[in-house]
mmCIF file of C-alpha atoms in Angstrom:
data_model
loop_
_atom_site.group_PDB
_atom_site.id
_atom_site.type_symbol
_atom_site.label_atom_id
_atom_site.label_comp_id
_atom_site.label_asym_id
_atom_site.label_seq_id
_atom_site.Cartn_x
_atom_site.Cartn_y
_atom_site.Cartn_z
ATOM 1 C CA UNK A 1 8.160 12.097 -5.652
ATOM 2 C CA UNK A 2 6.334 9.045 -4.317
ATOM 3 C CA UNK A 3 2.570 8.794 -4.828
ATOM 4 C CA UNK A 4 0.020 10.111 -2.379
ATOM 5 C CA UNK A 5 -2.740 7.627 -1.590
ATOM 6 C CA UNK A 6 -6.373 8.649 -1.087
ATOM 7 C CA UNK A 7 -8.618 6.210 0.773
ATOM 8 C CA UNK A 8 -12.154 7.553 1.003
ATOM 9 C CA UNK A 9 -15.200 6.107 2.709
ATOM 10 C CA UNK A 10 -17.809 6.689 5.364
ATOM 11 C CA UNK A 11 -15.835 4.632 7.936
ATOM 12 C CA UNK A 12 -19.054 4.026 9.872
ATOM 13 C CA UNK A 13 -17.151 2.685 11.765
ATOM 14 C CA UNK A 14 -13.571 2.062 10.618
ATOM 15 C CA UNK A 15 -12.313 -1.491 11.182
ATOM 16 C CA UNK A 16 -9.358 -3.790 10.520
ATOM 17 C CA UNK A 17 -10.569 -4.571 6.991
ATOM 18 C CA UNK A 18 -10.058 -0.929 6.003
ATOM 19 C CA UNK A 19 -6.739 -0.698 7.784
ATOM 20 C CA UNK A 20 -5.265 -3.899 6.359
ATOM 21 C CA UNK A 21 -6.180 -2.911 2.800
ATOM 22 C CA UNK A 22 -4.587 0.506 3.223
ATOM 23 C CA UNK A 23 -1.479 -0.973 4.830
ATOM 24 C CA UNK A 24 -0.911 -3.620 2.162
ATOM 25 C CA UNK A 25 -1.416 -1.248 -0.751
ATOM 26 C CA UNK A 26 0.874 1.368 0.757
ATOM 27 C CA UNK A 27 3.618 -1.224 1.222
ATOM 28 C CA UNK A 28 3.253 -2.939 -2.148
ATOM 29 C CA UNK A 29 2.804 0.177 -4.250
ATOM 30 C CA UNK A 30 5.398 2.338 -2.550
ATOM 31 C CA UNK A 31 2.898 5.016 -1.564
ATOM 32 C CA UNK A 32 4.496 7.683 0.594
ATOM 33 C CA UNK A 33 1.390 8.638 2.553
ATOM 34 C CA UNK A 34 -2.054 7.087 2.681
ATOM 35 C CA UNK A 35 -4.700 9.666 3.501
ATOM 36 C CA UNK A 36 -7.970 8.507 4.997
ATOM 37 C CA UNK A 37 -10.742 10.840 3.800
ATOM 38 C CA UNK A 38 -14.019 10.303 5.702
ATOM 39 C CA UNK A 39 -17.058 11.468 3.743
ATOM 40 C CA UNK A 40 -19.049 14.219 5.374
ATOM 41 C CA UNK A 41 -22.234 13.695 3.370
ATOM 42 C CA UNK A 42 -21.872 10.559 1.218
ATOM 43 C CA UNK A 43 -24.008 10.874 -1.922
ATOM 44 C CA UNK A 44 -24.302 7.141 -2.712
ATOM 45 C CA UNK A 45 -25.653 5.703 0.540
ATOM 46 C CA UNK A 46 -27.801 6.483 3.575
ATOM 47 C CA UNK A 47 -26.661 9.078 6.061
ATOM 48 C CA UNK A 48 -23.993 7.540 8.328
ATOM 49 C CA UNK A 49 -25.224 6.515 11.765
ATOM 50 C CA UNK A 50 -22.282 8.144 13.536
ATOM 51 C CA UNK A 51 -21.925 11.869 13.022
ATOM 52 C CA UNK A 52 -18.950 13.259 11.122
ATOM 53 C CA UNK A 53 -17.082 14.429 14.225
ATOM 54 C CA UNK A 54 -17.221 10.984 15.803
ATOM 55 C CA UNK A 55 -16.189 9.224 12.591
ATOM 56 C CA UNK A 56 -13.204 11.560 12.328
ATOM 57 C CA UNK A 57 -12.258 10.722 15.907
ATOM 58 C CA UNK A 58 -12.554 6.989 15.202
ATOM 59 C CA UNK A 59 -10.303 7.210 12.134
ATOM 60 C CA UNK A 60 -7.810 9.395 13.953
ATOM 61 C CA UNK A 61 -7.643 6.896 16.814
ATOM 62 C CA UNK A 62 -7.312 3.950 14.425
ATOM 63 C CA UNK A 63 -4.337 5.327 12.483
ATOM 64 C CA UNK A 64 -2.527 7.268 15.225
ATOM 65 C CA UNK A 65 0.374 4.838 15.629
ATOM 66 C CA UNK A 66 0.845 3.810 11.984
ATOM 67 C CA UNK A 67 3.613 5.634 10.095
ATOM 68 C CA UNK A 68 2.513 6.751 6.652
ATOM 69 C CA UNK A 69 -1.182 6.992 7.553
ATOM 70 C CA UNK A 70 -2.847 10.417 7.810
ATOM 71 C CA UNK A 71 -6.322 11.861 8.326
ATOM 72 C CA UNK A 72 -7.727 14.318 5.770
ATOM 73 C CA UNK A 73 -10.904 16.014 7.018
ATOM 74 C CA UNK A 74 -11.689 18.207 3.995
ATOM 75 C CA UNK A 75 -14.886 16.391 2.990
ATOM 76 C CA UNK A 76 -16.362 16.742 6.455
ATOM 77 C CA UNK A 77 -15.761 20.496 6.434
ATOM 78 C CA UNK A 78 -16.841 21.070 2.842
ATOM 79 C CA UNK A 79 -20.510 21.943 2.360
ATOM 80 C CA UNK A 80 -22.695 19.776 0.156
ATOM 81 C CA UNK A 81 -22.338 16.157 -0.970
ATOM 82 C CA UNK A 82 -18.890 14.599 -0.545
ATOM 83 C CA UNK A 83 -18.059 14.086 -4.202
ATOM 84 C CA UNK A 84 -14.649 12.494 -4.664
ATOM 85 C CA UNK A 85 -14.051 14.448 -7.867
ATOM 86 C CA UNK A 86 -14.053 17.671 -5.819
ATOM 87 C CA UNK A 87 -11.526 16.225 -3.374
ATOM 88 C CA UNK A 88 -9.241 15.124 -6.199
ATOM 89 C CA UNK A 89 -9.463 18.527 -7.857
ATOM 90 C CA UNK A 90 -8.385 20.164 -4.608
ATOM 91 C CA UNK A 91 -5.516 17.724 -4.146
ATOM 92 C CA UNK A 92 -4.418 18.149 -7.752
ATOM 93 C CA UNK A 93 -4.312 21.915 -7.237
ATOM 94 C CA UNK A 94 -2.138 21.358 -4.152
ATOM 95 C CA UNK A 95 0.111 18.799 -5.874
ATOM 96 C CA UNK A 96 0.175 19.635 -9.607
ATOM 97 C CA UNK A 97 2.744 17.017 -10.604
ATOM 98 C CA UNK A 98 2.653 14.478 -7.788
ATOM 99 C CA UNK A 99 1.178 11.038 -8.523
ATOM 100 C CA UNK A 100 -2.155 10.555 -6.775
ATOM 101 C CA UNK A 101 -3.624 7.082 -6.190
ATOM 102 C CA UNK A 102 -7.315 6.740 -5.391
ATOM 103 C CA UNK A 103 -7.962 3.431 -3.609
ATOM 104 C CA UNK A 104 -11.267 1.761 -4.432
ATOM 105 C CA UNK A 105 -12.787 -1.492 -3.286
ATOM 106 C CA UNK A 106 -14.056 -3.733 -6.063
ATOM 107 C CA UNK A 107 -17.676 -2.920 -5.214
ATOM 108 C CA UNK A 108 -16.957 0.806 -5.394
ATOM 109 C CA UNK A 109 -15.170 0.405 -8.717
ATOM 110 C CA UNK A 110 -18.076 -1.518 -10.233
ATOM 111 C CA UNK A 111 -20.404 1.285 -9.138
ATOM 112 C CA UNK A 112 -18.189 4.018 -10.525
ATOM 113 C CA UNK A 113 -20.556 5.032 -13.359
ATOM 114 C CA UNK A 114 -23.008 6.239 -10.693
ATOM 115 C CA UNK A 115 -20.422 8.627 -9.214
ATOM 116 C CA UNK A 116 -20.567 12.350 -9.869
ATOM 117 C CA UNK A 117 -18.449 13.269 -12.922
ATOM 118 C CA UNK A 118 -16.796 9.870 -12.680
ATOM 119 C CA UNK A 119 -15.057 10.064 -16.044
ATOM 120 C CA UNK A 120 -12.884 12.870 -14.706
ATOM 121 C CA UNK A 121 -11.478 10.755 -11.872
ATOM 122 C CA UNK A 122 -8.735 8.990 -13.895
ATOM 123 C CA UNK A 123 -7.614 12.342 -15.312
ATOM 124 C CA UNK A 124 -6.918 13.496 -11.756
ATOM 125 C CA UNK A 125 -5.517 10.325 -10.160
ATOM 126 C CA UNK A 126 -4.542 6.748 -10.776
ATOM 127 C CA UNK A 127 -7.220 4.263 -9.708
ATOM 128 C CA UNK A 128 -6.052 1.405 -7.500
ATOM 129 C CA UNK A 129 -8.680 -1.323 -7.209
ATOM 130 C CA UNK A 130 -8.438 -3.695 -4.245
ATOM 131 C CA UNK A 131 -9.417 -6.997 -5.830
ATOM 132 C CA UNK A 132 -11.720 -9.459 -4.089
ATOM 133 C CA UNK A 133 -11.837 -13.160 -4.940
ATOM 134 C CA UNK A 134 -14.985 -14.071 -6.801
ATOM 135 C CA UNK A 135 -15.498 -10.630 -8.304
ATOM 136 C CA UNK A 136 -15.093 -10.341 -12.073
ATOM 137 C CA UNK A 137 -13.818 -7.244 -13.793
ATOM 138 C CA UNK A 138 -16.091 -5.939 -16.560
ATOM 139 C CA UNK A 139 -14.973 -6.471 -20.138
ATOM 140 C CA UNK A 140 -17.798 -4.516 -21.754
ATOM 141 C CA UNK A 141 -19.652 -1.280 -21.135
ATOM 142 C CA UNK A 142 -18.113 1.952 -19.861
ATOM 143 C CA UNK A 143 -15.908 0.271 -17.253
ATOM 144 C CA UNK A 144 -14.719 -2.355 -19.727
ATOM 145 C CA UNK A 145 -13.666 0.416 -22.058
ATOM 146 C CA UNK A 146 -11.990 2.311 -19.247
ATOM 147 C CA UNK A 147 -9.971 -0.752 -18.231
ATOM 148 C CA UNK A 148 -8.999 -1.524 -21.831
ATOM 149 C CA UNK A 149 -7.523 1.907 -22.279
ATOM 150 C CA UNK A 150 -5.941 2.534 -18.883
ATOM 151 C CA UNK A 151 -5.175 -0.746 -17.063
ATOM 152 C CA UNK A 152 -1.594 -1.516 -16.128
ATOM 153 C CA UNK A 153 0.160 -4.248 -14.175
ATOM 154 C CA UNK A 154 3.278 -2.138 -13.561
ATOM 155 C CA UNK A 155 3.593 -0.413 -10.191
ATOM 156 C CA UNK A 156 6.216 1.853 -11.772
ATOM 157 C CA UNK A 157 3.496 3.417 -13.923
ATOM 158 C CA UNK A 158 1.920 4.826 -10.770
ATOM 159 C CA UNK A 159 5.166 6.602 -9.986
ATOM 160 C CA UNK A 160 6.115 7.803 -13.453
ATOM 161 C CA UNK A 161 2.968 9.799 -14.247
ATOM 162 C CA UNK A 162 0.623 11.914 -12.089
ATOM 163 C CA UNK A 163 -2.617 10.152 -13.088
ATOM 164 C CA UNK A 164 -4.384 8.099 -15.700
ATOM 165 C CA UNK A 165 -3.679 4.425 -15.000
ATOM 166 C CA UNK A 166 -5.754 1.686 -13.368
ATOM 167 C CA UNK A 167 -4.037 -1.024 -11.340
ATOM 168 C CA UNK A 168 -5.982 -3.971 -9.904
ATOM 169 C CA UNK A 169 -4.216 -5.601 -6.974
ATOM 170 C CA UNK A 170 -5.339 -8.422 -4.651
ATOM 171 C CA UNK A 171 -5.398 -7.728 -0.928
ATOM 172 C CA UNK A 172 -5.921 -9.923 2.097
ATOM 173 C CA UNK A 173 -9.636 -10.316 2.626
ATOM 174 C CA UNK A 174 -10.790 -9.832 6.197
ATOM 175 C CA UNK A 175 -14.469 -10.668 6.308
ATOM 176 C CA UNK A 176 -15.464 -7.613 8.295
ATOM 177 C CA UNK A 177 -18.221 -5.271 7.140
ATOM 178 C CA UNK A 178 -19.272 -2.028 8.774
ATOM 179 C CA UNK A 179 -22.919 -3.071 8.408
ATOM 180 C CA UNK A 180 -22.344 -6.261 10.409
ATOM 181 C CA UNK A 181 -20.224 -4.396 12.924
ATOM 182 C CA UNK A 182 -23.018 -1.897 13.547
ATOM 183 C CA UNK A 183 -25.473 -4.752 14.106
ATOM 184 C CA UNK A 184 -23.050 -6.412 16.511
ATOM 185 C CA UNK A 185 -22.673 -3.192 18.484
ATOM 186 C CA UNK A 186 -26.426 -2.628 18.495
ATOM 187 C CA UNK A 187 -26.851 -6.063 20.071
ATOM 188 C CA UNK A 188 -24.463 -5.084 22.846
ATOM 189 C CA UNK A 189 -21.675 -7.398 21.712
ATOM 190 C CA UNK A 190 -17.985 -6.652 22.089
ATOM 191 C CA UNK A 191 -16.099 -5.554 18.895
ATOM 192 C CA UNK A 192 -12.759 -6.775 20.247
ATOM 193 C CA UNK A 193 -10.429 -8.073 17.464
ATOM 194 C CA UNK A 194 -12.604 -6.443 14.780
ATOM 195 C CA UNK A 195 -11.381 -2.897 15.424
ATOM 196 C CA UNK A 196 -8.254 -1.384 17.008
ATOM 197 C CA UNK A 197 -8.424 -1.175 20.785
ATOM 198 C CA UNK A 198 -8.479 2.627 20.656
ATOM 199 C CA UNK A 199 -11.556 2.490 18.413
ATOM 200 C CA UNK A 200 -13.187 -0.149 20.622
ATOM 201 C CA UNK A 201 -12.787 2.151 23.627
ATOM 202 C CA UNK A 202 -14.503 5.070 21.874
ATOM 203 C CA UNK A 203 -17.312 2.864 20.600
ATOM 204 C CA UNK A 204 -18.001 1.452 24.037
ATOM 205 C CA UNK A 205 -17.767 4.843 25.780
ATOM 206 C CA UNK A 206 -20.042 6.693 23.360
ATOM 207 C CA UNK A 207 -22.544 3.897 22.664
ATOM 208 C CA UNK A 208 -23.101 5.572 19.301
ATOM 209 C CA UNK A 209 -24.458 2.480 17.542
ATOM 210 C CA UNK A 210 -27.580 1.686 19.512
ATOM 211 C CA UNK A 211 -30.214 -0.892 18.617
ATOM 212 C CA UNK A 212 -32.658 1.878 17.677
ATOM 213 C CA UNK A 213 -30.362 3.395 15.027
ATOM 214 C CA UNK A 214 -28.027 0.621 13.895
ATOM 215 C CA UNK A 215 -30.640 -1.372 12.020
ATOM 216 C CA UNK A 216 -30.666 0.940 9.024
#
């Protein structure tokens, strides 16, 4: 059974940087389905500017025409902070033997020790780190030890076991950040070519990122 990919985030809003990373990793790693999991109440950052329902709609619109992409809304409907460990426990209960691959950006991986029950994550899923040029992997400390014991360069390892390995893979870097995109929208500028056209339409119709709120 091919791996199931889990791509979490606030997606506030989703843009081509997210989509390209998910697309490349799904293709390269042979992931059967890449699930986008918007956080309902992210514990590691400020409250998203767009409410959960709108962010779900934006993700759904962004991935509608891409085979192998799917929306998973469990964190939005689950009460309390959107801890990834809870999501992985639920998925592991649903798929006891299927390989699960949690996709992390390099910045998220480096901040992993601040995550809730983070040491349990690699027991529930493989960790796939989207590498960015100029970012160095730790060789010491808790993450250095984690990499020393679990890192692999073999894609096959993600298929042969349900969880437990860490694979670092470079992806095409599109210099798009949700923070900058919110500022652009707040200034009344057009997000064309930064987001899918379906997302652009929703953003322009709802005006959800106004100057008064998008400066956070």
